[in-house]
Amino acid sequence: MEIYAYWLDGEHLRLSEWEPQDPSLSVMLKIQALLGHTVVLSDVQLIDSPVVQTLFETDDFRSFVRGCPEFLRCTTGAPSGSDPFTLVTAGLRRALEPGWLSSSFDSAEPLVRLSEAVLERGDANPGPLFARGTALGTLYEEGSPLRQRLQAVAWTLHHFSREAGVPLGTSTMARPISYSDVLKEVAELPGLPGHDYAPVERTLAYLEGHLGESERHRRALLAAHLDATNPPHRTAIWNTATQAWNAAVQRTLGTDGASPRSLPEAADVGLYLGSPTDALFERSDPVSTAPDDHGLASHHLAAVGALSWQDMGKILLDDAVTRRRNEYQTALRAADAAAADDALAALLRAVRKKLPASAHGSGHLGWAAVEAGLAGAGLAIGAADTFGFAAPALAFGLAAERLLRGGRQRSHIVNTLMKAGRRGSWTQHGTP
């Protein structure tokens, strides 16, 4: 199944104050890979996501995606039938639009410079782009963090435009959905809880009062107005618009589902739209419990976190894991919850057999790290109906019961992939 991850959006990452040393998102991506999901990247994520940049900086990840090209897919709004280079560089052309803002660099200038160089050469190979004597090679000192991040963007574009077997696509929508459209849809849902309705209503009211219809598709235009007016509830308005913007991108890309994640003071609009999703609701009354209370074995999660991407590739190519993963994905696509539940249990048994025994009890990504790192970043790995954390947290489904405990009750990941995860309940569109 194809999943669009809100938390790979550069602005989403900036607002959630993600730090490159935080391991949580890497672990989540590895779990997506083990499940057999394809993570779909938009044109903006290709060039302006700090997580994507961090991944493509390393030979380890670049080798992994070359060997497992089905893990990442690129879908953009380029015209149907575009060659791979034109399709993949759609985000670079967007970066050249007046007023475009970067979420991963202090200013738009580095990406504008890179965009000009790549589009002029017709190629994104980092070697020639940053060679001595070139514009980029002269501007950005070799070994500097800024140059390394720009090279990572170039590696990303080079991978999707030149590597064989990389899945690419264009949006089939004649008119892309705007974040304003999404907000209007959510506002009309019956029984929408007040904690989400209020920021949606405020954001719509601000849009109607300050931006024309033609201006409500670009976040940069909204940001400019917010900077100029500094209204009350500015954080709630901007963060809610960012959630809606990602929901609109998800719709435009046409993925099977999404991986939403909360932002401070924002309405979690993604949790009310579409099916399936891989995220669970945010707990409204989290409690803190020790893992032993629920028989959780954190060493399985520790082992996943400790795997290199090359190790991940070996596990994914294992015959038994491949067979079980295909069975699981087939059951999900057939919307057969019982079969998916059984297939997931078999898949995770096959995966656990491949995890390094040395990770048992090693403490690498053990419970303390999970509590301080993953929950502190706004994520909780575990069973949402049995424990949570004081920090705002979305519980990520795979770790619930199956990966850590292997219980027989239907896993949350199956439940949430069968229908959209509703914040605070499983009811349709938030109705009682």
Tab-separated table of C-alpha atoms in Angstrom:
chain	number	residue	atom	x	y	z
A	1	MET	CA	0.000	0.000	0.000
A	2	GLU	CA	1.141	3.531	-0.725
A	3	ILE	CA	1.412	5.905	2.236
A	4	TYR	CA	1.938	9.680	2.232
A	5	ALA	CA	3.816	10.725	5.383
A	6	TYR	CA	2.867	14.173	6.706
A	7	TRP	CA	5.943	14.128	8.914
A	8	LEU	CA	8.339	14.150	5.939
A	9	ASP	CA	7.071	17.592	4.918
A	10	GLY	CA	9.758	20.168	5.700
A	11	GLU	CA	7.370	22.661	7.284
A	12	HIS	CA	5.777	19.936	9.396
A	13	LEU	CA	9.237	18.970	10.630
A	14	ARG	CA	10.157	22.574	11.391
A	15	LEU	CA	6.979	23.166	13.372
A	16	SER	CA	7.460	19.963	15.369
A	17	GLU	CA	11.095	20.984	16.074
A	18	TRP	CA	12.513	17.717	14.799
A	19	GLU	CA	16.253	17.275	15.333
A	20	PRO	CA	18.448	15.232	12.938
A	21	GLN	CA	19.753	13.116	15.819
A	22	ASP	CA	16.213	12.034	16.758
A	23	PRO	CA	15.909	8.353	15.684
A	24	SER	CA	12.125	8.113	15.776
A	25	LEU	CA	11.361	8.937	12.148
A	26	SER	CA	14.057	6.609	10.859
A	27	VAL	CA	12.552	3.800	12.944
A	28	MET	CA	9.103	4.588	11.564
A	29	LEU	CA	10.408	4.446	8.000
A	30	LYS	CA	12.070	1.105	8.695
A	31	ILE	CA	8.779	-0.211	10.077
A	32	GLN	CA	6.989	0.987	6.938
A	33	ALA	CA	9.548	-0.914	4.873
A	34	LEU	CA	9.136	-4.099	6.928
A	35	LEU	CA	5.370	-3.914	6.412
A	36	GLY	CA	5.865	-3.639	2.665
A	37	HIS	CA	4.379	-0.164	2.340
A	38	THR	CA	5.609	2.267	-0.284
A	39	VAL	CA	6.290	5.765	1.012
A	40	VAL	CA	5.221	8.316	-1.600
A	41	LEU	CA	7.204	11.552	-1.797
A	42	SER	CA	5.884	14.771	-3.299
A	43	ASP	CA	7.949	17.140	-5.436
A	44	VAL	CA	8.462	19.456	-2.443
A	45	GLN	CA	9.510	16.620	-0.120
A	46	LEU	CA	12.169	15.612	-2.646
A	47	ILE	CA	13.975	18.927	-2.266
A	48	ASP	CA	12.897	20.444	1.073
A	49	SER	CA	12.560	17.684	3.661
A	50	PRO	CA	15.355	17.574	6.267
A	51	VAL	CA	14.638	13.884	6.912
A	52	VAL	CA	14.968	12.996	3.230
A	53	GLN	CA	18.159	15.050	3.076
A	54	THR	CA	19.567	13.284	6.149
A	55	LEU	CA	18.803	9.886	4.627
A	56	PHE	CA	20.265	10.594	1.190
A	57	GLU	CA	23.441	12.029	2.727
A	58	THR	CA	24.520	8.465	3.564
A	59	ASP	CA	25.836	5.771	1.239
A	60	ASP	CA	24.013	3.246	3.439
A	61	PHE	CA	20.546	4.587	2.567
A	62	ARG	CA	21.367	5.288	-1.078
A	63	SER	CA	22.501	1.691	-1.488
A	64	PHE	CA	19.327	0.463	0.217
A	65	VAL	CA	16.946	2.335	-2.090
A	66	ARG	CA	18.905	1.213	-5.145
A	67	GLY	CA	18.432	-2.391	-4.030
A	68	CYS	CA	14.808	-1.893	-2.886
A	69	PRO	CA	13.498	0.774	-5.287
A	70	GLU	CA	9.860	-0.021	-4.506
A	71	PHE	CA	10.187	1.433	-0.992
A	72	LEU	CA	10.080	5.058	-2.175
A	73	ARG	CA	7.888	6.441	-4.935
A	74	CYS	CA	7.902	9.937	-6.374
A	75	THR	CA	4.636	11.418	-7.641
A	76	THR	CA	4.406	15.016	-8.833
A	77	GLY	CA	2.132	17.353	-10.724
A	78	ALA	CA	4.249	17.289	-13.891
A	79	PRO	CA	2.310	16.749	-17.142
A	80	SER	CA	1.392	13.155	-17.900
A	81	GLY	CA	4.006	11.468	-20.071
A	82	SER	CA	6.868	13.635	-18.780
A	83	ASP	CA	10.356	12.143	-18.896
A	84	PRO	CA	11.818	11.197	-15.482
A	85	PHE	CA	13.989	14.318	-15.206
A	86	THR	CA	11.075	16.686	-15.894
A	87	LEU	CA	8.857	14.793	-13.460
A	88	VAL	CA	11.390	14.702	-10.646
A	89	THR	CA	12.445	18.351	-10.964
A	90	ALA	CA	8.906	19.761	-10.682
A	91	GLY	CA	9.775	20.895	-7.146
A	92	LEU	CA	12.824	22.804	-8.414
A	93	ARG	CA	10.617	24.795	-10.752
A	94	ARG	CA	8.297	25.551	-7.870
A	95	ALA	CA	11.277	26.770	-5.822
A	96	LEU	CA	11.936	29.394	-8.515
A	97	GLU	CA	8.477	30.947	-8.073
A	98	PRO	CA	8.470	34.435	-6.496
A	99	GLY	CA	8.086	34.328	-2.736
A	100	TRP	CA	8.776	30.599	-2.383
A	101	LEU	CA	9.870	29.698	1.157
A	102	SER	CA	12.193	26.899	2.219
A	103	SER	CA	11.392	24.966	5.386
A	104	SER	CA	14.742	23.171	5.632
A	105	PHE	CA	17.157	26.022	4.866
A	106	ASP	CA	17.392	29.416	6.559
A	107	SER	CA	16.515	31.074	3.259
A	108	ALA	CA	15.348	29.921	-0.168
A	109	GLU	CA	18.609	31.009	-1.824
A	110	PRO	CA	20.542	27.681	-1.568
A	111	LEU	CA	17.707	25.724	-3.179
A	112	VAL	CA	17.191	28.444	-5.781
A	113	ARG	CA	20.896	28.205	-6.683
A	114	LEU	CA	20.700	24.430	-6.860
A	115	SER	CA	17.508	24.597	-8.942
A	116	GLU	CA	19.117	26.927	-11.466
A	117	ALA	CA	22.207	24.713	-11.775
A	118	VAL	CA	20.320	21.416	-12.095
A	119	LEU	CA	17.802	22.738	-14.619
A	120	GLU	CA	20.563	24.365	-16.687
A	121	ARG	CA	22.620	21.140	-16.798
A	122	GLY	CA	19.643	18.846	-17.275
A	123	ASP	CA	21.168	16.495	-14.716
A	124	ALA	CA	21.365	16.267	-10.906
A	125	ASN	CA	24.552	14.207	-10.505
A	126	PRO	CA	26.240	15.844	-7.474
A	127	GLY	CA	29.786	15.218	-8.737
A	128	PRO	CA	29.661	17.462	-11.820
A	129	LEU	CA	27.293	19.925	-10.093
A	130	PHE	CA	29.724	20.689	-7.265
A	131	ALA	CA	33.002	20.228	-9.148
A	132	ARG	CA	35.760	22.788	-8.663
A	133	GLY	CA	35.154	25.851	-10.786
A	134	THR	CA	31.390	25.386	-11.070
A	135	ALA	CA	28.968	27.939	-9.618
A	136	LEU	CA	27.918	25.629	-6.781
A	137	GLY	CA	31.463	24.408	-6.157
A	138	THR	CA	32.602	28.006	-5.776
A	139	LEU	CA	29.674	29.170	-3.634
A	140	TYR	CA	29.631	26.344	-1.109
A	141	GLU	CA	32.807	25.235	0.618
A	142	GLU	CA	33.668	21.552	0.362
A	143	GLY	CA	32.744	19.694	3.551
A	144	SER	CA	30.489	22.447	4.876
A	145	PRO	CA	27.105	21.364	6.319
A	146	LEU	CA	25.227	23.518	3.815
A	147	ARG	CA	27.010	21.945	0.860
A	148	GLN	CA	26.433	18.445	2.247
A	149	ARG	CA	22.693	19.080	2.526
A	150	LEU	CA	22.505	20.501	-0.991
A	151	GLN	CA	24.428	17.479	-2.270
A	152	ALA	CA	21.899	15.258	-0.489
A	153	VAL	CA	19.094	17.020	-2.395
A	154	ALA	CA	21.007	16.433	-5.616
A	155	TRP	CA	21.495	12.744	-4.734
A	156	THR	CA	17.746	12.441	-4.147
A	157	LEU	CA	16.911	13.977	-7.527
A	158	HIS	CA	19.611	11.921	-9.234
A	159	HIS	CA	18.246	8.715	-7.722
A	160	PHE	CA	14.691	9.276	-8.898
A	161	SER	CA	15.617	10.610	-12.338
A	162	ARG	CA	18.388	8.179	-13.269
A	163	GLU	CA	18.170	4.909	-11.297
A	164	ALA	CA	16.448	2.012	-13.076
A	165	GLY	CA	13.233	0.596	-11.627
A	166	VAL	CA	12.376	3.597	-9.432
A	167	PRO	CA	8.574	4.047	-9.383
A	168	LEU	CA	7.488	7.466	-10.657
A	169	GLY	CA	4.080	8.929	-11.330
A	170	THR	CA	2.082	12.045	-12.057
A	171	SER	CA	-1.076	13.180	-10.337
A	172	THR	CA	-4.213	12.265	-12.276
A	173	MET	CA	-6.174	15.191	-10.844
A	174	ALA	CA	-6.998	17.920	-13.358
A	175	ARG	CA	-7.276	20.491	-10.558
A	176	PRO	CA	-5.161	19.886	-7.461
A	177	ILE	CA	-7.038	20.202	-4.170
A	178	SER	CA	-6.049	23.206	-2.055
A	179	TYR	CA	-5.631	23.278	1.693
A	180	SER	CA	-8.601	25.659	1.787
A	181	ASP	CA	-10.770	22.987	0.115
A	182	VAL	CA	-9.716	20.483	2.764
A	183	LEU	CA	-10.523	22.846	5.623
A	184	LYS	CA	-13.996	23.510	4.227
A	185	GLU	CA	-14.646	19.770	3.940
A	186	VAL	CA	-13.547	19.088	7.498
A	187	ALA	CA	-15.549	22.014	8.883
A	188	GLU	CA	-18.732	20.493	7.429
A	189	LEU	CA	-18.260	17.078	9.008
A	190	PRO	CA	-21.077	16.216	11.451
A	191	GLY	CA	-20.036	15.963	15.074
A	192	LEU	CA	-16.543	17.370	14.587
A	193	PRO	CA	-15.125	17.732	18.147
A	194	GLY	CA	-14.763	21.292	19.391
A	195	HIS	CA	-11.007	20.988	19.981
A	196	ASP	CA	-10.561	20.463	16.261
A	197	TYR	CA	-13.468	22.559	14.998
A	198	ALA	CA	-12.212	25.749	16.671
A	199	PRO	CA	-8.809	25.956	14.895
A	200	VAL	CA	-10.421	24.936	11.582
A	201	GLU	CA	-13.030	27.696	11.927
A	202	ARG	CA	-10.392	30.288	12.889
A	203	THR	CA	-8.186	29.332	9.945
A	204	LEU	CA	-11.050	29.534	7.452
A	205	ALA	CA	-12.148	32.888	8.846
A	206	TYR	CA	-8.620	34.250	8.471
A	207	LEU	CA	-8.347	32.985	4.876
A	208	GLU	CA	-11.660	34.548	3.942
A	209	GLY	CA	-10.674	37.851	5.524
A	210	HIS	CA	-7.148	38.174	4.145
A	211	LEU	CA	-6.584	36.014	1.039
A	212	GLY	CA	-8.482	35.824	-2.233
A	213	GLU	CA	-9.642	32.492	-3.642
A	214	SER	CA	-6.700	32.380	-6.050
A	215	GLU	CA	-4.219	32.833	-3.204
A	216	ARG	CA	-5.403	29.922	-1.060
A	217	HIS	CA	-3.256	27.204	-2.594
A	218	ARG	CA	0.228	28.409	-1.587
A	219	ARG	CA	1.402	28.295	2.009
A	220	ALA	CA	3.969	31.011	1.310
A	221	LEU	CA	1.214	33.547	0.625
A	222	LEU	CA	-0.534	32.677	3.890
A	223	ALA	CA	2.780	32.967	5.767
A	224	ALA	CA	3.347	36.450	4.355
A	225	HIS	CA	-0.080	37.615	5.536
A	226	LEU	CA	0.414	36.089	8.982
A	227	ASP	CA	3.783	37.815	9.345
A	228	ALA	CA	2.211	41.128	8.372
A	229	THR	CA	-0.822	40.897	10.671
A	230	ASN	CA	0.382	38.677	13.545
A	231	PRO	CA	-3.186	37.705	14.494
A	232	PRO	CA	-4.320	36.031	17.721
A	233	HIS	CA	-4.048	32.233	17.498
A	234	ARG	CA	-1.341	32.595	14.846
A	235	THR	CA	0.234	29.260	15.758
A	236	ALA	CA	-3.077	27.411	15.578
A	237	ILE	CA	-3.893	28.990	12.192
A	238	TRP	CA	-0.514	28.237	10.602
A	239	ASN	CA	-0.209	24.718	12.021
A	240	THR	CA	-3.784	23.829	11.048
A	241	ALA	CA	-3.161	25.158	7.535
A	242	THR	CA	-0.026	22.987	7.361
A	243	GLN	CA	-2.019	19.908	8.379
A	244	ALA	CA	-4.636	20.740	5.748
A	245	TRP	CA	-1.936	21.416	3.146
A	246	ASN	CA	-0.513	17.941	3.676
A	247	ALA	CA	-3.987	16.405	3.505
A	248	ALA	CA	-4.454	18.200	0.182
A	249	VAL	CA	-1.129	16.847	-1.099
A	250	GLN	CA	-2.184	13.349	-0.055
A	251	ARG	CA	-5.393	13.688	-2.059
A	252	THR	CA	-3.566	15.131	-5.041
A	253	LEU	CA	-1.010	12.313	-5.072
A	254	GLY	CA	-3.779	9.715	-4.811
A	255	THR	CA	-2.106	7.479	-2.225
A	256	ASP	CA	-3.904	4.610	-0.496
A	257	GLY	CA	-3.553	6.297	2.868
A	258	ALA	CA	-1.545	8.666	4.993
A	259	SER	CA	0.592	8.842	8.099
A	260	PRO	CA	-0.610	11.953	9.966
A	261	ARG	CA	1.118	13.401	13.008
A	262	SER	CA	-0.022	16.080	15.458
A	263	LEU	CA	1.216	19.672	15.535
A	264	PRO	CA	0.833	22.041	18.514
A	265	GLU	CA	-2.552	23.807	18.727
A	266	ALA	CA	-3.576	22.446	15.327
A	267	ALA	CA	-6.594	20.474	14.224
A	268	ASP	CA	-5.593	16.970	13.173
A	269	VAL	CA	-7.541	17.220	9.932
A	270	GLY	CA	-5.779	14.230	8.384
A	271	LEU	CA	-7.320	11.886	10.932
A	272	TYR	CA	-10.823	12.711	9.687
A	273	LEU	CA	-10.163	12.190	6.002
A	274	GLY	CA	-9.644	9.160	3.826
A	275	SER	CA	-8.993	5.506	4.409
A	276	PRO	CA	-6.768	3.775	5.214
A	277	THR	CA	-4.233	5.417	7.516
A	278	ASP	CA	-1.386	4.005	9.585
A	279	ALA	CA	-1.734	6.419	12.512
A	280	LEU	CA	-3.798	6.112	15.646
A	281	PHE	CA	-5.595	8.893	17.452
A	282	GLU	CA	-3.884	11.232	19.884
A	283	ARG	CA	-4.659	10.320	23.466
A	284	SER	CA	-6.680	12.981	25.278
A	285	ASP	CA	-5.835	11.625	28.743
A	286	PRO	CA	-2.459	9.892	28.480
A	287	VAL	CA	-1.107	7.940	31.383
A	288	SER	CA	2.422	6.854	32.108
A	289	THR	CA	3.018	3.174	32.679
A	290	ALA	CA	6.070	1.007	32.756
A	291	PRO	CA	6.529	-1.472	29.915
A	292	ASP	CA	6.596	-4.450	32.275
A	293	ASP	CA	2.973	-3.766	33.167
A	294	HIS	CA	1.981	-4.896	29.674
A	295	GLY	CA	4.632	-7.477	28.928
A	296	LEU	CA	6.231	-5.340	26.207
A	297	ALA	CA	9.587	-6.505	24.909
A	298	SER	CA	11.360	-3.314	23.822
A	299	HIS	CA	14.342	-5.269	22.510
A	300	HIS	CA	12.457	-5.984	19.270
A	301	LEU	CA	12.068	-2.274	18.634
A	302	ALA	CA	15.675	-1.779	19.713
A	303	ALA	CA	16.770	-4.339	17.141
A	304	VAL	CA	14.864	-2.590	14.352
A	305	GLY	CA	16.386	0.749	15.322
A	306	ALA	CA	19.888	-0.731	15.417
A	307	LEU	CA	19.655	-2.171	11.903
A	308	SER	CA	21.588	-0.421	9.181
A	309	TRP	CA	19.685	0.200	5.962
A	310	GLN	CA	21.820	-2.447	4.302
A	311	ASP	CA	20.717	-4.908	7.003
A	312	MET	CA	17.133	-3.849	6.292
A	313	GLY	CA	17.650	-4.649	2.630
A	314	LYS	CA	18.844	-8.150	3.457
A	315	ILE	CA	15.776	-8.803	5.611
A	316	LEU	CA	13.392	-7.458	2.968
A	317	LEU	CA	14.942	-9.681	0.296
A	318	ASP	CA	14.672	-12.818	2.448
A	319	ASP	CA	12.349	-15.337	0.761
A	320	ALA	CA	10.222	-16.044	3.854
A	321	VAL	CA	9.854	-12.361	4.738
A	322	THR	CA	9.007	-11.495	1.121
A	323	ARG	CA	6.321	-14.182	0.974
A	324	ARG	CA	4.717	-13.097	4.246
A	325	ARG	CA	4.927	-9.426	3.311
A	326	ASN	CA	3.174	-10.085	-0.004
A	327	GLU	CA	0.444	-12.028	1.785
A	328	TYR	CA	-0.082	-9.149	4.192
A	329	GLN	CA	-0.264	-6.531	1.459
A	330	THR	CA	-2.665	-8.690	-0.572
A	331	ALA	CA	-4.995	-9.026	2.415
A	332	LEU	CA	-4.918	-5.277	3.047
A	333	ARG	CA	-5.782	-4.476	-0.541
A	334	ALA	CA	-8.630	-6.955	-0.409
A	335	ALA	CA	-9.899	-5.232	2.770
A	336	ASP	CA	-9.894	-8.636	4.491
A	337	ALA	CA	-9.194	-7.653	8.090
A	338	ALA	CA	-9.051	-11.195	9.447
A	339	ALA	CA	-6.622	-12.339	6.771
A	340	ALA	CA	-4.531	-9.194	7.220
A	341	ASP	CA	-4.362	-9.786	10.950
A	342	ASP	CA	-3.116	-13.360	10.495
A	343	ALA	CA	-0.728	-12.331	7.733
A	344	LEU	CA	0.732	-9.554	9.879
A	345	ALA	CA	1.370	-11.970	12.737
A	346	ALA	CA	3.157	-14.341	10.348
A	347	LEU	CA	5.135	-11.475	8.791
A	348	LEU	CA	6.376	-10.214	12.136
A	349	ARG	CA	7.335	-13.726	13.240
A	350	ALA	CA	9.438	-13.988	10.090
A	351	VAL	CA	10.968	-10.556	10.720
A	352	ARG	CA	11.770	-11.291	14.368
A	353	LYS	CA	13.746	-14.355	13.334
A	354	LYS	CA	15.990	-12.095	11.256
A	355	LEU	CA	16.647	-9.470	13.932
A	356	PRO	CA	20.124	-9.585	15.477
A	357	ALA	CA	20.138	-11.364	18.821
A	358	SER	CA	22.792	-8.966	20.090
A	359	ALA	CA	20.211	-6.182	20.282
A	360	HIS	CA	18.403	-8.017	23.098
A	361	GLY	CA	18.831	-6.009	26.266
A	362	SER	CA	21.361	-3.705	24.618
A	363	GLY	CA	19.416	-0.589	25.561
A	364	HIS	CA	19.855	0.911	22.082
A	365	LEU	CA	16.446	2.494	21.601
A	366	GLY	CA	15.339	0.745	24.777
A	367	TRP	CA	12.437	1.968	26.872
A	368	ALA	CA	14.221	4.990	28.322
A	369	ALA	CA	15.244	6.148	24.854
A	370	VAL	CA	11.751	5.598	23.547
A	371	GLU	CA	10.233	7.578	26.391
A	372	ALA	CA	12.700	10.453	26.137
A	373	GLY	CA	13.250	10.491	22.395
A	374	LEU	CA	10.230	9.201	20.531
A	375	ALA	CA	7.573	10.546	22.865
A	376	GLY	CA	9.464	13.771	23.296
A	377	ALA	CA	9.374	14.197	19.532
A	378	GLY	CA	5.614	13.816	19.564
A	379	LEU	CA	5.462	10.078	18.919
A	380	ALA	CA	4.755	7.094	21.107
A	381	ILE	CA	5.634	3.583	20.074
A	382	GLY	CA	3.174	1.222	21.698
A	383	ALA	CA	-0.415	0.163	22.207
A	384	ALA	CA	-2.602	3.251	22.191
A	385	ASP	CA	-5.397	1.682	24.204
A	386	THR	CA	-3.118	0.677	27.076
A	387	PHE	CA	-0.482	3.358	27.519
A	388	GLY	CA	0.634	6.782	26.436
A	389	PHE	CA	2.904	9.616	27.476
A	390	ALA	CA	2.490	13.022	29.046
A	391	ALA	CA	3.796	14.656	25.884
A	392	PRO	CA	1.370	14.940	22.947
A	393	ALA	CA	1.733	11.648	21.117
A	394	LEU	CA	0.444	9.663	18.224
A	395	ALA	CA	0.788	5.950	18.787
A	396	PHE	CA	2.269	4.224	15.764
A	397	GLY	CA	0.348	1.078	15.040
A	398	LEU	CA	2.905	-1.587	14.247
A	399	ALA	CA	4.528	-1.541	17.675
A	400	ALA	CA	1.124	-2.122	19.247
A	401	GLU	CA	0.961	-5.696	20.457
A	402	ARG	CA	2.432	-7.363	17.379
A	403	LEU	CA	6.020	-6.257	17.058
A	404	LEU	CA	6.655	-6.014	20.784
A	405	ARG	CA	4.321	-8.571	22.286
A	406	GLY	CA	2.772	-10.754	19.586
A	407	GLY	CA	-0.678	-10.935	21.224
A	408	ARG	CA	-3.654	-12.506	19.500
A	409	GLN	CA	-6.043	-9.560	19.689
A	410	ARG	CA	-6.438	-7.888	16.310
A	411	SER	CA	-3.577	-5.443	15.925
A	412	HIS	CA	-4.102	-1.710	15.755
A	413	ILE	CA	-2.215	-1.488	12.478
A	414	VAL	CA	-4.836	-3.727	10.834
A	415	ASN	CA	-7.720	-1.819	12.368
A	416	THR	CA	-6.367	1.517	11.263
A	417	LEU	CA	-5.479	0.325	7.789
A	418	MET	CA	-9.047	-0.878	7.371
A	419	LYS	CA	-10.482	2.556	8.149
A	420	ALA	CA	-9.296	6.044	8.953
A	421	GLY	CA	-8.016	6.517	12.503
A	422	ARG	CA	-10.339	8.992	14.214
A	423	ARG	CA	-8.959	11.182	16.927
A	424	GLY	CA	-10.212	9.892	20.257
A	425	SER	CA	-12.558	7.264	18.804
A	426	TRP	CA	-13.099	4.943	15.872
A	427	THR	CA	-16.395	6.584	14.902
A	428	GLN	CA	-17.029	7.908	11.420
A	429	HIS	CA	-16.059	11.587	10.982
A	430	GLY	CA	-15.871	12.092	14.729
A	431	THR	CA	-19.569	11.427	15.394
A	432	PRO	CA	-20.495	9.999	18.818
